[in-house]
Short mmCIF file of C-alpha atoms and ligand atoms in Angstrom, two decimals:
data_model
loop_
_atom_site.label_atom_id
_atom_site.label_comp_id
_atom_site.label_asym_id
_atom_site.label_seq_id
_atom_site.Cartn_x
_atom_site.Cartn_y
_atom_site.Cartn_z
CA UNK O 220 109.34 106.62 108.56
CA UNK O 221 112.68 104.85 109.02
CA UNK O 222 113.28 101.60 110.87
CA UNK O 223 114.45 101.70 114.49
CA UNK O 224 118.07 102.04 113.36
CA UNK O 225 117.20 105.12 111.32
CA UNK O 226 117.20 103.58 107.84
CA UNK O 227 114.34 103.85 105.37
CA UNK O 228 113.61 100.52 103.70
CA UNK O 229 110.83 100.17 101.16
CA UNK O 230 108.70 97.28 99.88
CA UNK O 231 106.34 96.98 96.92
CA UNK O 232 104.57 94.52 94.68
CA UNK O 233 102.53 94.62 91.50
CA UNK O 234 100.21 92.16 89.73
CA UNK O 235 98.49 92.40 86.36
CA UNK O 236 95.51 90.77 84.67
CA UNK O 237 97.63 87.90 83.34
CA UNK O 238 98.90 86.99 86.82
CA UNK O 239 102.29 88.50 86.04
CA UNK O 240 103.88 89.54 89.33
CA UNK O 241 106.89 91.51 90.54
CA UNK O 242 108.07 92.47 93.99
CA UNK O 243 110.92 94.18 95.84
CA UNK O 244 111.54 94.19 99.56
CA UNK O 245 114.02 95.64 102.05
CA UNK O 246 115.09 98.03 99.31
CA UNK O 247 117.12 101.06 100.35
CA UNK O 248 117.83 104.45 98.74
CA UNK O 249 115.45 104.01 95.82
CA UNK O 250 112.55 106.43 95.65
CA UNK O 251 109.81 104.53 93.84
CA UNK O 252 109.92 100.84 94.78
CA UNK O 253 106.76 100.07 92.82
CA UNK O 254 108.54 101.04 89.58
CA UNK O 255 111.35 98.63 90.46
CA UNK O 256 108.79 95.90 91.23
CA UNK O 257 107.35 96.48 87.79
CA UNK O 258 110.80 96.04 86.24
CA UNK O 259 111.24 92.79 88.18
CA UNK O 260 107.95 91.66 86.64
CA UNK O 261 108.81 92.77 83.13
CA UNK O 262 112.54 92.19 82.86
CA UNK O 263 113.52 89.21 85.01
CA UNK O 264 112.58 85.54 85.16
CA UNK O 265 111.96 86.04 88.91
CA UNK O 266 109.13 87.52 90.94
CA UNK O 267 110.91 88.96 93.97
CA UNK O 268 114.22 90.70 94.67
CA UNK O 269 115.33 91.86 98.11
CA UNK O 270 117.91 94.04 99.82
CA UNK O 271 121.17 94.86 98.15
CA UNK O 272 120.34 92.66 95.14
CA UNK O 273 117.14 94.61 94.57
CA UNK O 274 119.09 97.85 94.84
CA UNK O 275 121.73 96.66 92.37
CA UNK O 276 118.99 95.68 89.94
CA UNK O 277 117.29 99.07 90.36
CA UNK O 278 120.51 100.96 89.67
CA UNK O 279 121.20 98.74 86.62
CA UNK O 280 117.72 99.67 85.38
CA UNK O 281 118.57 103.36 85.65
CA UNK O 282 116.94 104.29 88.97
CA UNK O 283 119.01 106.94 90.79
CA UNK O 284 120.47 106.06 94.17
CA UNK O 285 119.02 108.56 96.61
CA UNK O 286 121.11 109.98 99.48
CA UNK O 287 120.97 107.95 102.69
CA UNK O 288 119.83 111.05 104.59
CA UNK O 289 116.32 111.19 106.02
CA UNK O 290 113.92 113.89 104.90
CA UNK O 291 113.35 116.72 107.38
CA UNK O 292 109.92 115.30 108.34
CA UNK O 293 111.24 111.76 108.74
CA UNK O 294 114.20 112.94 110.81
CA UNK O 295 111.82 114.84 113.09
CA UNK O 296 109.64 111.80 113.42
CA UNK O 297 112.63 109.57 114.17
CA UNK O 298 114.05 112.02 116.75
CA UNK O 299 110.65 112.02 118.41
CA UNK O 300 110.60 108.26 118.49
CA UNK O 301 114.16 108.06 119.85
CA UNK O 302 113.12 109.92 123.00
CA UNK O 303 111.47 106.74 124.24
CA UNK O 304 112.77 104.25 121.66
CA UNK O 305 109.77 102.18 122.52
CA UNK O 306 109.53 99.13 120.31
CA UNK O 307 105.84 99.01 119.84
CA UNK O 308 104.36 98.64 116.39
CA UNK O 309 103.03 102.00 115.28
CA UNK O 310 99.78 101.44 113.46
CA UNK O 311 97.96 103.39 110.88
CA UNK O 312 95.15 104.73 113.01
CA UNK O 313 94.30 107.94 111.30
CA UNK O 314 93.73 111.17 113.09
CA UNK O 315 90.74 112.31 111.12
CA UNK O 316 90.93 115.82 112.61
CA UNK O 317 93.95 116.53 110.45
CA UNK O 318 92.86 114.56 107.46
CA UNK O 319 92.25 116.10 104.08
CA UNK O 320 91.35 114.20 100.95
CA UNK O 321 94.41 112.57 99.37
CA UNK O 322 96.76 114.08 101.94
CA UNK O 323 98.95 112.09 104.30
CA UNK O 324 98.06 111.99 107.92
CA UNK O 325 99.65 113.45 110.97
CA UNK O 326 99.26 111.68 114.29
CA UNK O 327 98.53 113.57 117.49
CA UNK O 328 102.13 112.96 118.64
CA UNK O 329 103.36 114.84 115.57
CA UNK O 330 104.50 111.78 113.65
CA UNK O 331 103.44 111.19 110.10
CA UNK O 332 102.00 107.75 109.81
CA UNK O 333 100.49 106.93 106.51
CA UNK O 334 102.82 105.56 103.95
CA UNK O 335 101.27 102.53 102.31
CA UNK O 336 99.61 103.07 98.96
CA UNK O 337 97.51 100.09 97.88
CA UNK O 338 95.70 100.41 94.57
CA UNK O 339 93.35 98.12 92.70
CA UNK O 340 92.26 99.12 89.23
CA UNK O 341 90.03 98.21 86.34
CA UNK O 342 91.06 99.42 82.88
CA UNK O 343 88.87 100.41 79.93
CA UNK O 344 88.69 96.75 78.82
CA UNK O 345 87.55 95.58 82.23
CA UNK O 346 90.92 94.05 83.11
CA UNK O 347 92.01 94.14 86.73
CA UNK O 348 95.42 94.88 88.21
CA UNK O 349 96.91 96.25 91.40
CA UNK O 350 99.91 97.49 93.29
CA UNK O 351 101.00 98.00 96.85
CA UNK O 352 103.93 100.11 98.03
CA UNK O 353 105.21 101.19 101.43
CA UNK O 354 108.09 102.08 103.70
CA UNK O 355 106.48 99.67 106.13
CA UNK O 356 105.68 99.96 109.77
CA UNK O 357 107.41 102.94 111.37
CA UNK O 358 110.44 102.11 113.57
CA UNK O 359 110.31 98.43 112.71
CA UNK O 360 113.23 96.08 113.42
CA UNK O 361 115.89 96.23 110.73
CA UNK O 362 115.14 93.54 108.16
CA UNK O 363 111.46 93.28 109.06
CA UNK O 364 109.07 92.75 106.16
CA UNK O 365 105.36 93.28 106.26
CA UNK O 366 102.61 92.21 103.93
CA UNK O 367 103.04 94.91 101.29
CA UNK O 368 105.63 93.17 99.05
CA UNK O 369 104.01 89.76 99.41
CA UNK O 370 101.67 88.64 96.65
CA UNK O 371 98.63 87.09 98.34
CA UNK O 372 99.08 89.12 101.53
CA UNK O 373 99.34 92.82 100.62
CA UNK O 374 97.93 92.39 97.11
CA UNK O 375 96.14 89.85 94.98
CA UNK O 376 94.48 90.00 91.58
CA UNK O 377 92.40 87.38 89.81
CA UNK O 378 91.17 88.86 86.57
CA UNK O 379 88.12 86.57 86.53
CA UNK O 380 87.01 87.55 90.03
CA UNK O 381 88.48 90.69 91.55
CA UNK O 382 91.44 92.39 93.16
CA UNK O 383 92.25 93.35 96.74
CA UNK O 384 94.96 95.15 98.67
CA UNK O 385 95.73 95.77 102.33
CA UNK O 386 97.15 98.32 104.71
CA UNK O 387 97.89 98.26 108.42
CA UNK O 388 99.76 95.83 110.60
CA UNK O 389 101.38 93.58 108.03
CA UNK O 390 102.06 90.72 110.42
CA UNK O 391 98.34 90.17 110.81
CA UNK O 392 97.61 90.52 107.11
CA UNK O 393 100.23 87.85 106.35
CA UNK O 394 98.74 85.62 109.06
CA UNK O 395 95.50 85.27 107.07
CA UNK O 396 96.94 85.63 103.52
CA UNK O 397 94.75 88.73 103.52
CA UNK O 398 94.39 89.96 99.94
CA UNK O 399 94.13 86.43 98.57
CA UNK O 400 91.47 85.65 101.16
CA UNK O 401 89.43 88.69 100.12
CA UNK O 402 89.56 87.62 96.45
CA UNK O 403 88.57 84.05 97.34
CA UNK O 404 85.64 85.35 99.39
CA UNK O 405 84.51 87.36 96.35
CA UNK O 406 84.81 84.14 94.32
CA UNK O 407 82.34 82.61 96.76
CA UNK O 408 79.89 85.37 95.93
CA UNK O 409 80.55 88.04 98.55
CA UNK O 410 80.51 91.69 97.54
CA UNK O 411 83.87 93.48 97.76
CA UNK O 412 82.78 95.21 100.97
CA UNK O 413 81.56 92.02 102.62
CA UNK O 414 84.67 90.11 101.54
CA UNK O 415 86.85 92.81 103.15
CA UNK O 416 84.68 92.70 106.26
CA UNK O 417 84.98 88.92 106.61
CA UNK O 418 88.76 89.12 106.32
CA UNK O 419 88.89 91.83 108.99
CA UNK O 420 86.64 89.72 111.23
CA UNK O 421 89.00 86.79 110.87
CA UNK O 422 91.89 88.91 112.14
CA UNK O 423 89.81 90.18 115.05
CA UNK O 424 88.86 86.61 115.95
CA UNK O 425 92.51 85.55 115.98
CA UNK O 426 93.72 88.59 117.92
CA UNK O 427 90.94 88.69 120.51
CA UNK O 428 91.28 91.64 122.91
CA UNK O 429 94.56 92.67 121.25
CA UNK O 430 92.64 93.64 118.12
CA UNK O 431 91.87 97.02 119.65
CA UNK O 432 95.57 97.91 119.43
CA UNK O 433 95.98 97.26 115.74
CA UNK O 434 94.68 98.54 112.47
CA UNK O 435 94.20 96.56 109.28
CA UNK O 436 92.19 97.71 106.29
CA UNK O 437 91.35 96.09 102.98
CA UNK O 438 89.96 97.52 99.76
CA UNK O 439 88.65 95.44 96.88
CA UNK O 440 87.08 95.67 93.44
CA UNK O 441 85.25 92.91 91.60
CA UNK O 442 84.90 92.10 87.92
CA UNK O 443 81.65 94.07 87.77
CA UNK O 444 83.48 97.19 88.91
CA UNK O 445 81.85 97.21 92.35
CA UNK O 446 84.22 98.25 95.10
CA UNK O 447 84.35 98.33 98.88
CA UNK O 448 86.58 98.43 101.90
CA UNK O 449 86.58 97.53 105.58
CA UNK O 450 88.95 97.99 108.48
CA UNK O 451 89.34 97.13 112.13
CA UNK O 452 89.25 100.68 113.45
CA UNK O 453 87.74 104.00 112.54
CA UNK O 454 89.42 106.51 110.28
CA UNK O 455 90.66 104.54 107.31
CA UNK O 456 89.16 106.24 104.27
CA UNK O 457 89.89 105.25 100.72
CA UNK O 458 89.86 107.10 97.42
CA UNK O 459 87.81 106.17 94.35
CA UNK O 460 88.96 107.52 90.98
CA UNK O 461 87.05 107.21 87.71
CA UNK O 462 88.53 107.76 84.26
CA UNK O 463 86.39 110.85 83.77
CA UNK O 464 88.14 112.54 86.70
CA UNK O 465 85.33 111.85 89.14
CA UNK O 466 87.39 111.38 92.32
CA UNK O 467 86.11 111.14 95.86
CA UNK O 468 86.93 109.77 99.29
CA UNK O 469 84.86 107.00 100.85
CA UNK O 470 84.79 106.76 104.64
CA UNK O 471 86.05 103.32 105.60
CA UNK O 472 83.59 101.14 107.46
CA UNK O 473 85.02 99.63 110.61
CA UNK O 474 84.27 97.08 113.28
CA UNK O 475 85.75 98.28 116.58
N1 LIG V 865 101.22 97.12 105.78
C1 LIG V 865 102.45 97.87 106.01
C2 LIG V 865 103.44 96.96 106.69
O1 LIG V 865 103.06 96.21 107.57
C3 LIG V 865 102.30 99.09 106.82
C4 LIG V 865 101.14 99.99 106.51
O2 LIG V 865 100.23 99.67 105.78
O3 LIG V 865 101.15 101.11 107.06
O4 LIG V 865 104.61 97.06 106.40
#
Protein backbone atom coordinates (compact mmCIF):
# COMPACT_ATOMS: atom_id res chain seq x y z
CA UNK A 1 0.00 0.00 0.00
CA UNK A 2 1.18 3.56 -0.69
CA UNK A 3 1.45 6.38 1.82
CA UNK A 4 -1.39 8.89 2.13
CA UNK A 5 0.06 10.94 -0.74
CA UNK A 6 -0.02 7.91 -3.02
CA UNK A 7 3.68 7.01 -2.99
CA UNK A 8 5.04 3.58 -2.14
CA UNK A 9 8.04 3.80 0.18
CA UNK A 10 9.81 0.69 1.40
CA UNK A 11 11.98 -0.17 4.41
CA UNK A 12 14.15 -3.18 5.21
CA UNK A 13 16.97 -4.41 7.38
CA UNK A 14 19.17 -7.47 7.62
CA UNK A 15 21.49 -8.90 10.29
CA UNK A 16 23.84 -11.88 10.17
CA UNK A 17 25.54 -14.15 12.69
CA UNK A 18 28.54 -11.84 13.00
CA UNK A 19 26.37 -8.84 13.91
CA UNK A 20 26.86 -7.35 10.46
CA UNK A 21 23.89 -5.10 9.73
CA UNK A 22 22.42 -3.19 6.80
CA UNK A 23 19.28 -1.14 6.44
CA UNK A 24 17.38 1.07 3.99
CA UNK A 25 14.40 3.26 4.73
CA UNK A 26 12.05 5.61 2.90
CA UNK A 27 13.27 4.04 -0.32
CA UNK A 28 11.20 4.64 -3.44
CA UNK A 29 10.90 2.85 -6.80
CA UNK A 30 13.11 -0.09 -5.89
CA UNK A 31 11.43 -3.48 -5.84
CA UNK A 32 13.42 -5.50 -3.32
CA UNK A 33 14.59 -3.27 -0.46
CA UNK A 34 16.02 -6.20 1.47
CA UNK A 35 18.54 -6.82 -1.33
CA UNK A 36 19.60 -3.17 -1.11
CA UNK A 37 19.91 -3.47 2.69
CA UNK A 38 22.19 -6.43 2.12
CA UNK A 39 24.36 -4.34 -0.21
CA UNK A 40 24.54 -1.60 2.43
CA UNK A 41 25.78 -4.27 4.84
CA UNK A 42 28.28 -5.77 2.42
CA UNK A 43 29.51 -2.81 0.41
CA UNK A 44 29.47 0.31 2.58
CA UNK A 45 31.09 1.38 5.84
CA UNK A 46 27.60 2.42 7.02
CA UNK A 47 24.60 0.54 8.36
CA UNK A 48 21.66 2.62 7.15
CA UNK A 49 20.80 4.63 4.04
CA UNK A 50 17.54 6.53 3.58
CA UNK A 51 15.47 8.26 0.92
CA UNK A 52 17.04 9.56 -2.24
CA UNK A 53 20.54 8.55 -1.06
CA UNK A 54 19.39 4.97 -0.62
CA UNK A 55 17.83 5.06 -4.07
CA UNK A 56 21.01 6.46 -5.65
CA UNK A 57 23.02 3.72 -3.97
CA UNK A 58 20.58 1.06 -5.19
CA UNK A 59 20.78 2.29 -8.78
CA UNK A 60 24.59 2.42 -8.57
CA UNK A 61 24.48 -1.21 -7.41
CA UNK A 62 22.48 -2.16 -10.51
CA UNK A 63 18.93 -2.27 -9.13
CA UNK A 64 16.43 -1.10 -11.76
CA UNK A 65 14.35 1.98 -11.01
CA UNK A 66 10.74 0.86 -11.14
CA UNK A 67 8.01 3.10 -12.59
CA UNK A 68 6.38 5.44 -10.07
CA UNK A 69 2.97 4.01 -10.98
CA UNK A 70 1.04 1.96 -8.43
CA UNK A 71 0.11 -1.62 -9.19
CA UNK A 72 -3.54 -2.21 -10.10
CA UNK A 73 -4.25 -3.69 -6.64
CA UNK A 74 -2.47 -0.87 -4.81
CA UNK A 75 -4.26 1.78 -6.88
CA UNK A 76 -7.60 0.16 -6.04
CA UNK A 77 -6.69 0.08 -2.40
CA UNK A 78 -5.58 3.72 -2.45
CA UNK A 79 -8.74 4.85 -4.30
CA UNK A 80 -10.76 3.05 -1.65
CA UNK A 81 -8.86 4.80 1.09
CA UNK A 82 -9.22 8.21 -0.59
CA UNK A 83 -13.01 8.03 -0.30
CA UNK A 84 -12.68 8.83 3.39
CA UNK A 85 -9.00 9.77 3.56
CA UNK A 86 -9.19 8.87 7.19
CA UNK A 87 -5.80 9.08 8.84
CA UNK A 88 -6.05 6.13 11.10
CA UNK A 89 -3.27 3.58 11.24
CA UNK A 90 -4.36 0.51 9.34
CA UNK A 91 -3.17 -2.52 11.22
CA UNK A 92 -2.39 -6.01 10.18
CA UNK A 93 -5.38 -7.76 11.65
CA UNK A 94 -5.81 -10.68 9.36
CA UNK A 95 -9.09 -11.78 7.96
CA UNK A 96 -8.61 -15.48 8.43
CA UNK A 97 -11.65 -16.28 6.25
CA UNK A 98 -9.66 -15.33 3.18
CA UNK A 99 -6.34 -16.62 4.36
CA UNK A 100 -4.47 -19.37 2.61
CA UNK A 101 -1.04 -20.62 3.56
CA UNK A 102 1.71 -18.29 2.32
CA UNK A 103 -0.78 -16.02 0.55
CA UNK A 104 -1.28 -12.35 1.32
CA UNK A 105 -4.40 -11.29 3.06
CA UNK A 106 -7.41 -9.36 1.96
CA UNK A 107 -9.31 -7.29 4.48
CA UNK A 108 -13.09 -7.23 4.57
CA UNK A 109 -13.05 -3.71 3.10
CA UNK A 110 -11.25 -5.07 0.05
CA UNK A 111 -7.84 -3.68 0.93
CA UNK A 112 -4.78 -5.86 0.92
CA UNK A 113 -3.01 -5.48 4.19
CA UNK A 114 -0.13 -7.77 4.72
CA UNK A 115 3.16 -6.56 3.44
CA UNK A 116 5.81 -7.09 6.08
CA UNK A 117 8.00 -10.14 5.71
CA UNK A 118 10.06 -10.84 8.83
CA UNK A 119 12.31 -13.89 8.72
CA UNK A 120 14.61 -15.47 11.26
CA UNK A 121 16.77 -18.36 10.17
CA UNK A 122 19.22 -20.97 11.33
CA UNK A 123 21.65 -22.35 8.76
CA UNK A 124 23.18 -25.84 8.53
CA UNK A 125 25.98 -24.79 10.91
CA UNK A 126 23.54 -23.51 13.51
CA UNK A 127 24.25 -19.86 12.76
CA UNK A 128 21.40 -17.40 13.11
CA UNK A 129 20.42 -14.48 10.90
CA UNK A 130 17.34 -12.51 9.96
CA UNK A 131 15.69 -9.96 7.77
CA UNK A 132 12.67 -7.71 7.81
CA UNK A 133 11.14 -5.94 4.82
CA UNK A 134 7.99 -3.90 4.29
CA UNK A 135 6.18 -1.09 2.54
CA UNK A 136 5.12 -0.05 6.02
CA UNK A 137 1.79 0.90 7.43
CA UNK A 138 -0.77 1.56 4.71
CA UNK A 139 -1.59 5.25 4.07
CA UNK A 140 1.02 6.47 6.51
CA UNK A 141 2.22 10.08 6.57
CA UNK A 142 4.87 10.78 3.97
CA UNK A 143 8.27 10.27 5.57
CA UNK A 144 6.97 8.03 8.36
CA UNK A 145 9.21 5.13 9.34
CA UNK A 146 8.14 2.14 11.33
CA UNK A 147 10.12 -0.53 13.11
CA UNK A 148 10.98 -2.68 10.10
CA UNK A 149 14.24 -0.96 9.02
CA UNK A 150 15.42 -0.43 12.59
CA UNK A 151 17.86 -2.95 14.02
CA UNK A 152 16.69 -3.74 17.55
CA UNK A 153 13.06 -2.87 16.80
CA UNK A 154 11.93 -4.81 13.71
CA UNK A 155 14.81 -7.31 13.83
CA UNK A 156 17.57 -8.46 16.12
CA UNK A 157 20.01 -11.36 16.00
CA UNK A 158 22.45 -12.53 18.64
CA UNK A 159 24.13 -15.65 17.37
CA UNK A 160 24.80 -16.91 20.91
CA UNK A 161 21.17 -16.58 21.98
CA UNK A 162 18.53 -16.22 19.28
CA UNK A 163 16.87 -14.03 16.69
CA UNK A 164 13.54 -12.20 16.60
CA UNK A 165 11.51 -10.10 14.21
CA UNK A 166 8.29 -8.11 14.40
CA UNK A 167 5.24 -7.12 12.41
CA UNK A 168 2.34 -4.81 13.13
CA UNK A 169 2.15 -1.27 14.36
CA UNK A 170 5.77 -0.19 14.16
CA UNK A 171 5.41 2.76 16.51
CA UNK A 172 4.66 0.39 19.36
CA UNK A 173 7.42 -2.04 18.44
CA UNK A 174 9.94 0.83 18.46
CA UNK A 175 8.58 2.00 21.82
CA UNK A 176 9.81 -1.21 23.50
CA UNK A 177 12.83 -1.93 21.25
CA UNK A 178 10.80 -5.03 20.41
CA UNK A 179 13.06 -7.53 18.65
CA UNK A 180 15.99 -6.73 20.92
CA UNK A 181 13.75 -7.16 23.95
CA UNK A 182 12.64 -10.60 22.74
CA UNK A 183 16.27 -11.70 22.30
CA UNK A 184 17.21 -10.38 25.74
CA UNK A 185 14.27 -12.24 27.28
CA UNK A 186 15.54 -15.43 25.63
CA UNK A 187 18.97 -14.66 27.12
CA UNK A 188 17.27 -14.68 30.51
CA UNK A 189 16.05 -18.19 29.82
CA UNK A 190 12.60 -17.72 28.31
CA UNK A 191 11.53 -19.92 25.42
CA UNK A 192 11.04 -18.11 22.09
CA UNK A 193 7.27 -18.24 22.53
CA UNK A 194 7.34 -16.92 26.08
CA UNK A 195 9.81 -14.19 25.16
CA UNK A 196 7.48 -13.05 22.35
CA UNK A 197 4.54 -13.20 24.75
CA UNK A 198 6.29 -11.05 27.37
CA UNK A 199 7.14 -8.42 24.76
CA UNK A 200 3.53 -8.35 23.56
CA UNK A 201 2.34 -8.03 27.17
CA UNK A 202 4.62 -5.05 27.67
CA UNK A 203 3.00 -3.26 24.73
CA UNK A 204 -0.47 -4.08 26.02
CA UNK A 205 0.47 -2.72 29.44
CA UNK A 206 1.69 0.54 27.91
CA UNK A 207 -1.29 0.95 25.58
CA UNK A 208 -4.02 0.00 28.05
CA UNK A 209 -7.49 0.00 26.46
CA UNK A 210 -6.03 1.23 23.16
CA UNK A 211 -4.30 -2.12 22.71
CA UNK A 212 -7.49 -3.57 21.25
CA UNK A 213 -7.07 -1.29 18.22
CA UNK A 214 -3.58 -2.39 17.29
CA UNK A 215 -1.79 -5.48 16.20
CA UNK A 216 1.81 -6.41 16.93
CA UNK A 217 3.31 -9.84 16.46
CA UNK A 218 6.75 -11.26 17.13
CA UNK A 219 8.41 -14.47 15.99
CA UNK A 220 11.65 -15.82 17.41
CA UNK A 221 14.09 -18.71 17.18
CA UNK A 222 16.72 -19.67 19.74
CA UNK A 223 20.14 -21.26 19.41
CA UNK A 224 18.61 -24.70 20.00
CA UNK A 225 16.38 -24.24 16.97
CA UNK A 226 13.20 -23.87 19.04
CA UNK A 227 10.82 -21.30 17.65
CA UNK A 228 7.67 -19.49 18.67
CA UNK A 229 5.53 -16.45 18.13
CA UNK A 230 2.94 -14.32 19.89
CA UNK A 231 0.74 -11.40 18.97
CA UNK A 232 -1.77 -9.01 20.45
CA UNK A 233 -4.75 -10.12 18.38
CA UNK A 234 -6.01 -13.22 16.68
CA UNK A 235 -5.13 -14.17 13.14
CA UNK A 236 -1.39 -13.70 12.86
CA UNK A 237 -0.04 -17.03 11.65
CA UNK A 238 3.56 -17.67 10.81
CA UNK A 239 5.33 -20.08 8.49
CA UNK A 240 7.98 -22.62 9.50
CA UNK A 241 10.28 -23.95 6.78
CA UNK A 242 12.81 -26.76 7.20
CA UNK A 243 15.67 -27.50 4.82
CA UNK A 244 14.05 -30.77 3.80
CA UNK A 245 11.06 -28.88 2.40
CA UNK A 246 8.86 -29.54 5.41
CA UNK A 247 6.86 -26.30 5.42
CA UNK A 248 3.81 -25.51 7.49
CA UNK A 249 1.82 -22.67 9.01
CA UNK A 250 1.59 -22.21 12.76
CA UNK A 251 -1.45 -20.40 14.14
CA UNK A 252 -0.21 -17.40 16.10
CA UNK A 253 -1.08 -17.38 19.77
CA UNK A 254 -2.64 -14.14 20.92
CA UNK A 255 -3.66 -12.28 24.03
CA UNK A 256 -6.75 -10.19 23.25
N1 LIG B 1 5.75 -3.00 11.04
C1 LIG B 1 5.40 -2.31 9.81
C2 LIG B 1 5.49 -0.83 10.04
O1 LIG B 1 5.09 -0.35 11.09
C3 LIG B 1 4.06 -2.62 9.27
C4 LIG B 1 3.62 -4.05 9.26
O2 LIG B 1 4.23 -4.93 9.84
O3 LIG B 1 2.59 -4.31 8.63
O4 LIG B 1 5.91 -0.13 9.14
